[in-house]
PDB file of C-alpha atoms in Angstrom:
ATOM      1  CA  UNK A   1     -32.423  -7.251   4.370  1.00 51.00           C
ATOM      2  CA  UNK A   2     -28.878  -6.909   5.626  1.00 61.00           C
ATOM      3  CA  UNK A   3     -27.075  -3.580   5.404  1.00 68.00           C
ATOM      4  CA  UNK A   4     -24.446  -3.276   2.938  1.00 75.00           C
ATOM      5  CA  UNK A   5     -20.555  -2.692   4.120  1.00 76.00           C
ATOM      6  CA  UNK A   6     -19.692   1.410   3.714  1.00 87.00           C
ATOM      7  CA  UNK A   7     -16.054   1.690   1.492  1.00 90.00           C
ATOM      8  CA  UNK A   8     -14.557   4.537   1.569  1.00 92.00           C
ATOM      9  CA  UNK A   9     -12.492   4.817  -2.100  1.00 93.00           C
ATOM     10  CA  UNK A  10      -8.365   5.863  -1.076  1.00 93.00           C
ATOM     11  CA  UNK A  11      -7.353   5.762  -4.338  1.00 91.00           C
ATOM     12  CA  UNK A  12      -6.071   4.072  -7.343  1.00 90.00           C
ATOM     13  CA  UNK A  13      -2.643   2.323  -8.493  1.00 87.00           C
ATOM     14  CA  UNK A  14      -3.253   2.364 -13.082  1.00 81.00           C
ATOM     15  CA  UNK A  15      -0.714   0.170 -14.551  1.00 78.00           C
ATOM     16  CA  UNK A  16      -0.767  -1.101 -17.925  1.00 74.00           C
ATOM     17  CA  UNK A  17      -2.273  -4.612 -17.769  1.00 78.00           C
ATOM     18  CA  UNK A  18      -4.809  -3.985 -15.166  1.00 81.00           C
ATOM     19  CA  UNK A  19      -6.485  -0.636 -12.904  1.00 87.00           C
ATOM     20  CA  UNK A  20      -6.680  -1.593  -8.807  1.00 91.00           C
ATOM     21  CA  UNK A  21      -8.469   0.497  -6.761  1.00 93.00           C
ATOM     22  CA  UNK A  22      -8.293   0.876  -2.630  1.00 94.00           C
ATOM     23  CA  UNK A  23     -11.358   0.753  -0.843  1.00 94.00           C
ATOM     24  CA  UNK A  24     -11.191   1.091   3.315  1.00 94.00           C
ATOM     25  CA  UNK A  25     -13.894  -0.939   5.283  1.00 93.00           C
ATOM     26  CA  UNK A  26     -14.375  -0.779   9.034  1.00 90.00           C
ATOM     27  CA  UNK A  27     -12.175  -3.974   9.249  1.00 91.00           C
ATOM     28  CA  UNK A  28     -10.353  -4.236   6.125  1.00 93.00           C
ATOM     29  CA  UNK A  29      -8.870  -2.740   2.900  1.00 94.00           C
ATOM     30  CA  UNK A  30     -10.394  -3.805  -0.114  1.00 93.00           C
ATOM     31  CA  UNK A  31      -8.501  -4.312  -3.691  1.00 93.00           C
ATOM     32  CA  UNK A  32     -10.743  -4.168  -7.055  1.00 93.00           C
ATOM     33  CA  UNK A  33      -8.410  -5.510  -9.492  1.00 90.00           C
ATOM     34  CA  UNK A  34      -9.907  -4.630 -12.821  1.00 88.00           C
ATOM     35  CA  UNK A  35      -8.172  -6.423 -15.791  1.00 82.00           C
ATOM     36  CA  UNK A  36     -10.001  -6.018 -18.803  1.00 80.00           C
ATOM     37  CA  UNK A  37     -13.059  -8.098 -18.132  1.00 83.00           C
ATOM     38  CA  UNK A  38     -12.248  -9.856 -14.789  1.00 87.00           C
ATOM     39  CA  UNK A  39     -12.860  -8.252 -11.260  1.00 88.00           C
ATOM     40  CA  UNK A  40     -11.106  -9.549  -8.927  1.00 91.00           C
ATOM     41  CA  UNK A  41     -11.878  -8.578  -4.830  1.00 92.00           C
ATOM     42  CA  UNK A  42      -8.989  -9.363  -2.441  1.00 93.00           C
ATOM     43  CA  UNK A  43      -9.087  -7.897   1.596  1.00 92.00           C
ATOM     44  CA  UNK A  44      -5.964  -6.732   3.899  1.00 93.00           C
ATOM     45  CA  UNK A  45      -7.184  -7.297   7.208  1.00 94.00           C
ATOM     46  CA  UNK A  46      -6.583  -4.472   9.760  1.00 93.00           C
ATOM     47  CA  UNK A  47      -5.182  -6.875  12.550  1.00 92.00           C
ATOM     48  CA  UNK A  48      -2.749  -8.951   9.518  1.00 92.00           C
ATOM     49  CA  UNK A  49      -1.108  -6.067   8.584  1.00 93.00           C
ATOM     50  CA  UNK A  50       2.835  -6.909   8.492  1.00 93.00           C
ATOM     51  CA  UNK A  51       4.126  -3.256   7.169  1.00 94.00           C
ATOM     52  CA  UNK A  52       2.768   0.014   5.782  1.00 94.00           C
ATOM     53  CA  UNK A  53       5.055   2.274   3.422  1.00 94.00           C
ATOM     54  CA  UNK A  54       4.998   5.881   2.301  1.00 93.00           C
ATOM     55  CA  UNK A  55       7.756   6.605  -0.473  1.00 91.00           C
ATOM     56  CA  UNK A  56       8.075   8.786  -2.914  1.00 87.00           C
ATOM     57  CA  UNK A  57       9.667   8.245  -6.481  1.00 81.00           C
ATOM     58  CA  UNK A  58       9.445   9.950 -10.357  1.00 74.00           C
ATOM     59  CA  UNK A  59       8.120   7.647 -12.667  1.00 71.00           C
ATOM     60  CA  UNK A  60       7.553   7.473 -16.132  1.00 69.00           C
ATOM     61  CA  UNK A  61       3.773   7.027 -16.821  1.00 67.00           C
ATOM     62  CA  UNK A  62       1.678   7.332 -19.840  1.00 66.00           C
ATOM     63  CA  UNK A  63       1.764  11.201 -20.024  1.00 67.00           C
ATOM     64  CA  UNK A  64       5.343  10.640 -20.603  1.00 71.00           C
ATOM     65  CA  UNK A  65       5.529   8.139 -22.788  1.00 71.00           C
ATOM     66  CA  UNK A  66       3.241   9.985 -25.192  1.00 75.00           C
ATOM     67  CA  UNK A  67       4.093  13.562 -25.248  1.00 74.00           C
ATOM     68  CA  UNK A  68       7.304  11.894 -25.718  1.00 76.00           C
ATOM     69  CA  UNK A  69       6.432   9.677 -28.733  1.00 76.00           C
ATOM     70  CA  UNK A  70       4.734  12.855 -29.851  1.00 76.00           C
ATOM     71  CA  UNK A  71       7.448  14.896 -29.772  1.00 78.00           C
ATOM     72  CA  UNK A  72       9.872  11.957 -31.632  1.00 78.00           C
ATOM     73  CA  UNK A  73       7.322  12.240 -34.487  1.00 74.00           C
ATOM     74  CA  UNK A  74       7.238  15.706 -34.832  1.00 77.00           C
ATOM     75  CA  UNK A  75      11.013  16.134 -34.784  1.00 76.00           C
ATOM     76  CA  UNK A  76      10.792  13.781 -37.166  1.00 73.00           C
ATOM     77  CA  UNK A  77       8.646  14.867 -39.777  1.00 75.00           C
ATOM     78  CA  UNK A  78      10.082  18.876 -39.078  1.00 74.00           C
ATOM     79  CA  UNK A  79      13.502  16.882 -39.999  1.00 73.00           C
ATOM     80  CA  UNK A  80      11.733  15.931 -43.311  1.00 72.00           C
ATOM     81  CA  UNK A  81      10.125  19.114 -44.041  1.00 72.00           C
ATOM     82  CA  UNK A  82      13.357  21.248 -43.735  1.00 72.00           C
ATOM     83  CA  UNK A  83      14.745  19.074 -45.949  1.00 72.00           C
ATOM     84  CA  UNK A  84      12.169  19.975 -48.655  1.00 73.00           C
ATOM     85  CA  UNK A  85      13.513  23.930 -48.237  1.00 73.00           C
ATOM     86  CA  UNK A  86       9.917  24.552 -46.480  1.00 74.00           C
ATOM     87  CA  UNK A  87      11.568  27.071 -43.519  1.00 76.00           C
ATOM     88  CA  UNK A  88       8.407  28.286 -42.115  1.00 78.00           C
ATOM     89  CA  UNK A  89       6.495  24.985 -41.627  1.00 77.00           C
ATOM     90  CA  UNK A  90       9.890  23.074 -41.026  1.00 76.00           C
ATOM     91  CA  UNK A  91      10.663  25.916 -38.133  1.00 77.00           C
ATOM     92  CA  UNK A  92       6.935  25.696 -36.455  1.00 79.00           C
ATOM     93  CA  UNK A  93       6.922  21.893 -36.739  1.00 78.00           C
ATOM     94  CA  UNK A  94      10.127  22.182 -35.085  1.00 77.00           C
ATOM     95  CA  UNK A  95       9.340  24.340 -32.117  1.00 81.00           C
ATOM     96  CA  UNK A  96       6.071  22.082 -31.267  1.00 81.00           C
ATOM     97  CA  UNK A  97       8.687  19.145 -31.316  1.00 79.00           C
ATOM     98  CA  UNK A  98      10.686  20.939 -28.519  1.00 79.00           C
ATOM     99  CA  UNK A  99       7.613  21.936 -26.650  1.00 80.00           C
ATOM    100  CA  UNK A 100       6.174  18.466 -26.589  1.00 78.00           C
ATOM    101  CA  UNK A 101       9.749  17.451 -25.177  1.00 78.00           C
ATOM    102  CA  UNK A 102       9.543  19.561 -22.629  1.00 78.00           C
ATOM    103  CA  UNK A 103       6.493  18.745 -21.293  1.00 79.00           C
ATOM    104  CA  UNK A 104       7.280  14.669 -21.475  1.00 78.00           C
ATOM    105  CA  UNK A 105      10.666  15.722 -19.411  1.00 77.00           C
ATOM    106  CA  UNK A 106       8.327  17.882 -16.802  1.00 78.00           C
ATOM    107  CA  UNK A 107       5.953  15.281 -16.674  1.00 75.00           C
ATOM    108  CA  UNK A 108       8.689  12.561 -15.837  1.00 76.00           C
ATOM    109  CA  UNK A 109      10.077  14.926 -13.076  1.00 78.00           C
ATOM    110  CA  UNK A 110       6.600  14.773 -11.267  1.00 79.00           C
ATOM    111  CA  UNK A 111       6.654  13.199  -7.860  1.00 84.00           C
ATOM    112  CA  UNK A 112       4.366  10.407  -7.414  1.00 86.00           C
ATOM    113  CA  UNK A 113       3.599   9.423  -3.356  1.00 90.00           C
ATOM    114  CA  UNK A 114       3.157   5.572  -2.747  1.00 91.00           C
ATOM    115  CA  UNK A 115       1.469   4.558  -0.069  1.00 93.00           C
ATOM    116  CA  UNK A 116       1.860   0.254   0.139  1.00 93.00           C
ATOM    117  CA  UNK A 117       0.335  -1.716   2.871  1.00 95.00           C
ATOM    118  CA  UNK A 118       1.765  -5.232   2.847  1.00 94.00           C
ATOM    119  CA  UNK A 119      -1.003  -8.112   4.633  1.00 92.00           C
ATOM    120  CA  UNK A 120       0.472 -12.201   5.044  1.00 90.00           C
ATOM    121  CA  UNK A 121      -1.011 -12.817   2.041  1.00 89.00           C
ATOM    122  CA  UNK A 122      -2.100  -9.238   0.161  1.00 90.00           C
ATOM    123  CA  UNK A 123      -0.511  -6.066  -0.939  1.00 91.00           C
ATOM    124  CA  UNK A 124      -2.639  -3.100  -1.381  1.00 92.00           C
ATOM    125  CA  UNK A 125      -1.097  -0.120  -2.944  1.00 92.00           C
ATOM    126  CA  UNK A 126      -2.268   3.733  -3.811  1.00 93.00           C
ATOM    127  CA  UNK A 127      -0.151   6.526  -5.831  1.00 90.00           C
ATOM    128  CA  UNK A 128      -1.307   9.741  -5.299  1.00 89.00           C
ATOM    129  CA  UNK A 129       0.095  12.305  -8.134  1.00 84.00           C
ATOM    130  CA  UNK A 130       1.338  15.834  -6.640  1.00 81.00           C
ATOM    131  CA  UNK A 131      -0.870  15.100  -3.772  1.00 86.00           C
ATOM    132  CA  UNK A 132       1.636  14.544  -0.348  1.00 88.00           C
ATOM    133  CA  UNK A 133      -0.966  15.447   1.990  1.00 91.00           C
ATOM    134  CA  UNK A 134      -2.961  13.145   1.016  1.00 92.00           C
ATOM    135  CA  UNK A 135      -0.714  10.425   0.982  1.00 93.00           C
ATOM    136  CA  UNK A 136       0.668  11.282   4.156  1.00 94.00           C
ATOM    137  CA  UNK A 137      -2.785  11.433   5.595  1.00 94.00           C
ATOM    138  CA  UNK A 138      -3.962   8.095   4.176  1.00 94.00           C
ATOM    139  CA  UNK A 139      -0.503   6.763   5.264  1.00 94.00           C
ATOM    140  CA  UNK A 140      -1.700   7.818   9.168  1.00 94.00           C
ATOM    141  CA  UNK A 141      -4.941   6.572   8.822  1.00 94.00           C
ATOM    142  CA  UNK A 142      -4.379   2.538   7.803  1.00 94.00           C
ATOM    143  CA  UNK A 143      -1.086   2.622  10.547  1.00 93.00           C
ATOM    144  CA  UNK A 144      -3.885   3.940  13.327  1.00 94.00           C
ATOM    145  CA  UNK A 145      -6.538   1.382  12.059  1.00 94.00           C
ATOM    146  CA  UNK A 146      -4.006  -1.237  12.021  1.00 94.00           C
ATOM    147  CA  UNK A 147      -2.387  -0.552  15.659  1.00 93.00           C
ATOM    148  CA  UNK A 148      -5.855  -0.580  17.289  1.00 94.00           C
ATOM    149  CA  UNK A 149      -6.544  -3.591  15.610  1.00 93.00           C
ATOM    150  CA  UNK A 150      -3.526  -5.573  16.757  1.00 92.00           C
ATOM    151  CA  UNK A 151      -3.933  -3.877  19.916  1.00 93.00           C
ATOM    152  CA  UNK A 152      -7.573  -5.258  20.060  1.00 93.00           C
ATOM    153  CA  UNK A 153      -6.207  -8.862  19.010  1.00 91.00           C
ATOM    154  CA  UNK A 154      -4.000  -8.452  21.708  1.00 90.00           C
ATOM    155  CA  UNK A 155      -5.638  -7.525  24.357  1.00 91.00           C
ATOM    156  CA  UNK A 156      -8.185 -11.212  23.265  1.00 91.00           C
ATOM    157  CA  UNK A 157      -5.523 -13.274  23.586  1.00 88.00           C
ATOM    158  CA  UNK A 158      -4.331 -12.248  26.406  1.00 85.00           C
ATOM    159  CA  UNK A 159      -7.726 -12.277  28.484  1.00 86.00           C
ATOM    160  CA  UNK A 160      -8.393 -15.995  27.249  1.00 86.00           C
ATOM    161  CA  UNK A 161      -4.994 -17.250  28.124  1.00 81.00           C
ATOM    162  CA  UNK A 162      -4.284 -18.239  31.865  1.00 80.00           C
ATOM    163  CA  UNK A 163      -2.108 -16.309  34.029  1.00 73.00           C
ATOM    164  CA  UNK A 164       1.815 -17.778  33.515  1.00 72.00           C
ATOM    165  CA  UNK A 165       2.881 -19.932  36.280  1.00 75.00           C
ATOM    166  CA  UNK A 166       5.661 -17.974  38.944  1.00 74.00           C
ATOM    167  CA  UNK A 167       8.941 -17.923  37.982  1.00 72.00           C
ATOM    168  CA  UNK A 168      11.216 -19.970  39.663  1.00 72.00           C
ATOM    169  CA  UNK A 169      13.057 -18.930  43.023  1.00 67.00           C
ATOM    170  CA  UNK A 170      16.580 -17.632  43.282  1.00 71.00           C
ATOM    171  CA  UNK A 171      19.074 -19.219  44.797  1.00 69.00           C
ATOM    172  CA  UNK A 172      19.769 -17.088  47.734  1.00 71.00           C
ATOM    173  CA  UNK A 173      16.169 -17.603  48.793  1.00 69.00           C
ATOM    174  CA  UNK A 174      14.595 -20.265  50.606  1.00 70.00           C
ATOM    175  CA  UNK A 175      12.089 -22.487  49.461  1.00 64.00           C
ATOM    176  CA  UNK A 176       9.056 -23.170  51.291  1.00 65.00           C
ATOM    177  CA  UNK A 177       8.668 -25.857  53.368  1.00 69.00           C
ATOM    178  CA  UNK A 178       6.884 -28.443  52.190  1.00 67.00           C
ATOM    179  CA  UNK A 179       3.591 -29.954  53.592  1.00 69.00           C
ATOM    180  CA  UNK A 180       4.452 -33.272  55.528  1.00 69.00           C
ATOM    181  CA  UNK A 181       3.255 -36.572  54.013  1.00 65.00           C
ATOM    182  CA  UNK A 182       2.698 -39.720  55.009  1.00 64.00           C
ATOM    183  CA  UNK A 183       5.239 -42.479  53.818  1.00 61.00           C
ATOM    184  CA  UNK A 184       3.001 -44.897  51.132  1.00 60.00           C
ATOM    185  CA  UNK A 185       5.047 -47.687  52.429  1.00 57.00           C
ATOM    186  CA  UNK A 186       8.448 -48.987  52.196  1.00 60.00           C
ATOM    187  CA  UNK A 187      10.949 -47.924  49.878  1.00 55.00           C
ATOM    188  CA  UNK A 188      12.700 -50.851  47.725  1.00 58.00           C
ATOM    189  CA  UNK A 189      15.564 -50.667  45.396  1.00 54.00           C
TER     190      UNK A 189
END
């Protein structure tokens, strides 16, 4: 019975169409790309590594989008209900408008941390949500794995290829002299 490879989850990247998640294996990172019904497993290689980001930029995710919406539709419906001379409702429906506006604006203005490790053929990425430390620490961790996996691919190649031949003298110096050799008979033109 063979043993099974330990992951080590990093973290997620949600989008719309489809959730990944970042597993870390002694050799490689792992990418589950769940899209509705498929699973898809891809690997980034320690030792194929290319590059390995760390950014960090605001987006606009799905907390946004619907305290947003949420906000639209109250506004709108306070809108209607002032109309109608209702003051009370029209003024509460109104306030819950502005709060849900103001927490889709905070929640756009929250800093997301990317962390994107780009293979020859793979990208794996992870956003970490209000969590720097993390990402900077996850960030350290695949560029350490990655160097002493080069390093170690390195150091192969190098032990199974044969020394380089010397360079080639200067002109200042002399050559050696060469061995003397016997003539293999005469010379014709």
């Amino acid at each position: 019975m063979s043993n099974p490879v330990r992951r080590e989850y990093l973290g997620a990247d949600p989008s719309l169409a489809e959730r990944s998640r970042v597993y870390r294996t002694p050799e490689a990172l792992e990418i589950d790309l769940v899209s509705y019904t498929e699973i898809t497993r891809k690997r980034v290689f320690f030792d194929e590594i290319v590059l390995v980001t760390l950014h960090r930029a605001r987006t606009i995710g799905a907390t946004t989008w619907i305290f947003g919406a949420l906000g639209a539709f109250t506004l709108l419906m306070a809108m209607a209900v002032l109309a109608g001379q209702e003051r009370q409702v029209g003024n509460a429906m109104l306030a819950t408008a502005l709060a849900l506006g103001a927490i889709a604006l905070l929640a756009s203005m929250v800093p997301t941390w990317t962390v994107t490790v780009f293979g020859r053929r793979t990208r794996a990425r992870v956003r970490f949500t209000l969590r720097e430390g993390k990402a900077r620490r996850i960030y350290g961790e695949i560029c350490r794995a990655a160097s002493e996996a080069q390093r170690e691919v390195a150091r192969r190649i190098a032990a199974e290829q044969p020394a380089p031949p010397p360079l080639p003298l200067s002109p200042d110096e002399e050559p050696p002299p060469m061995p003397p050799s016997e003539p293999s008979g005469p010379l014709t033109p």
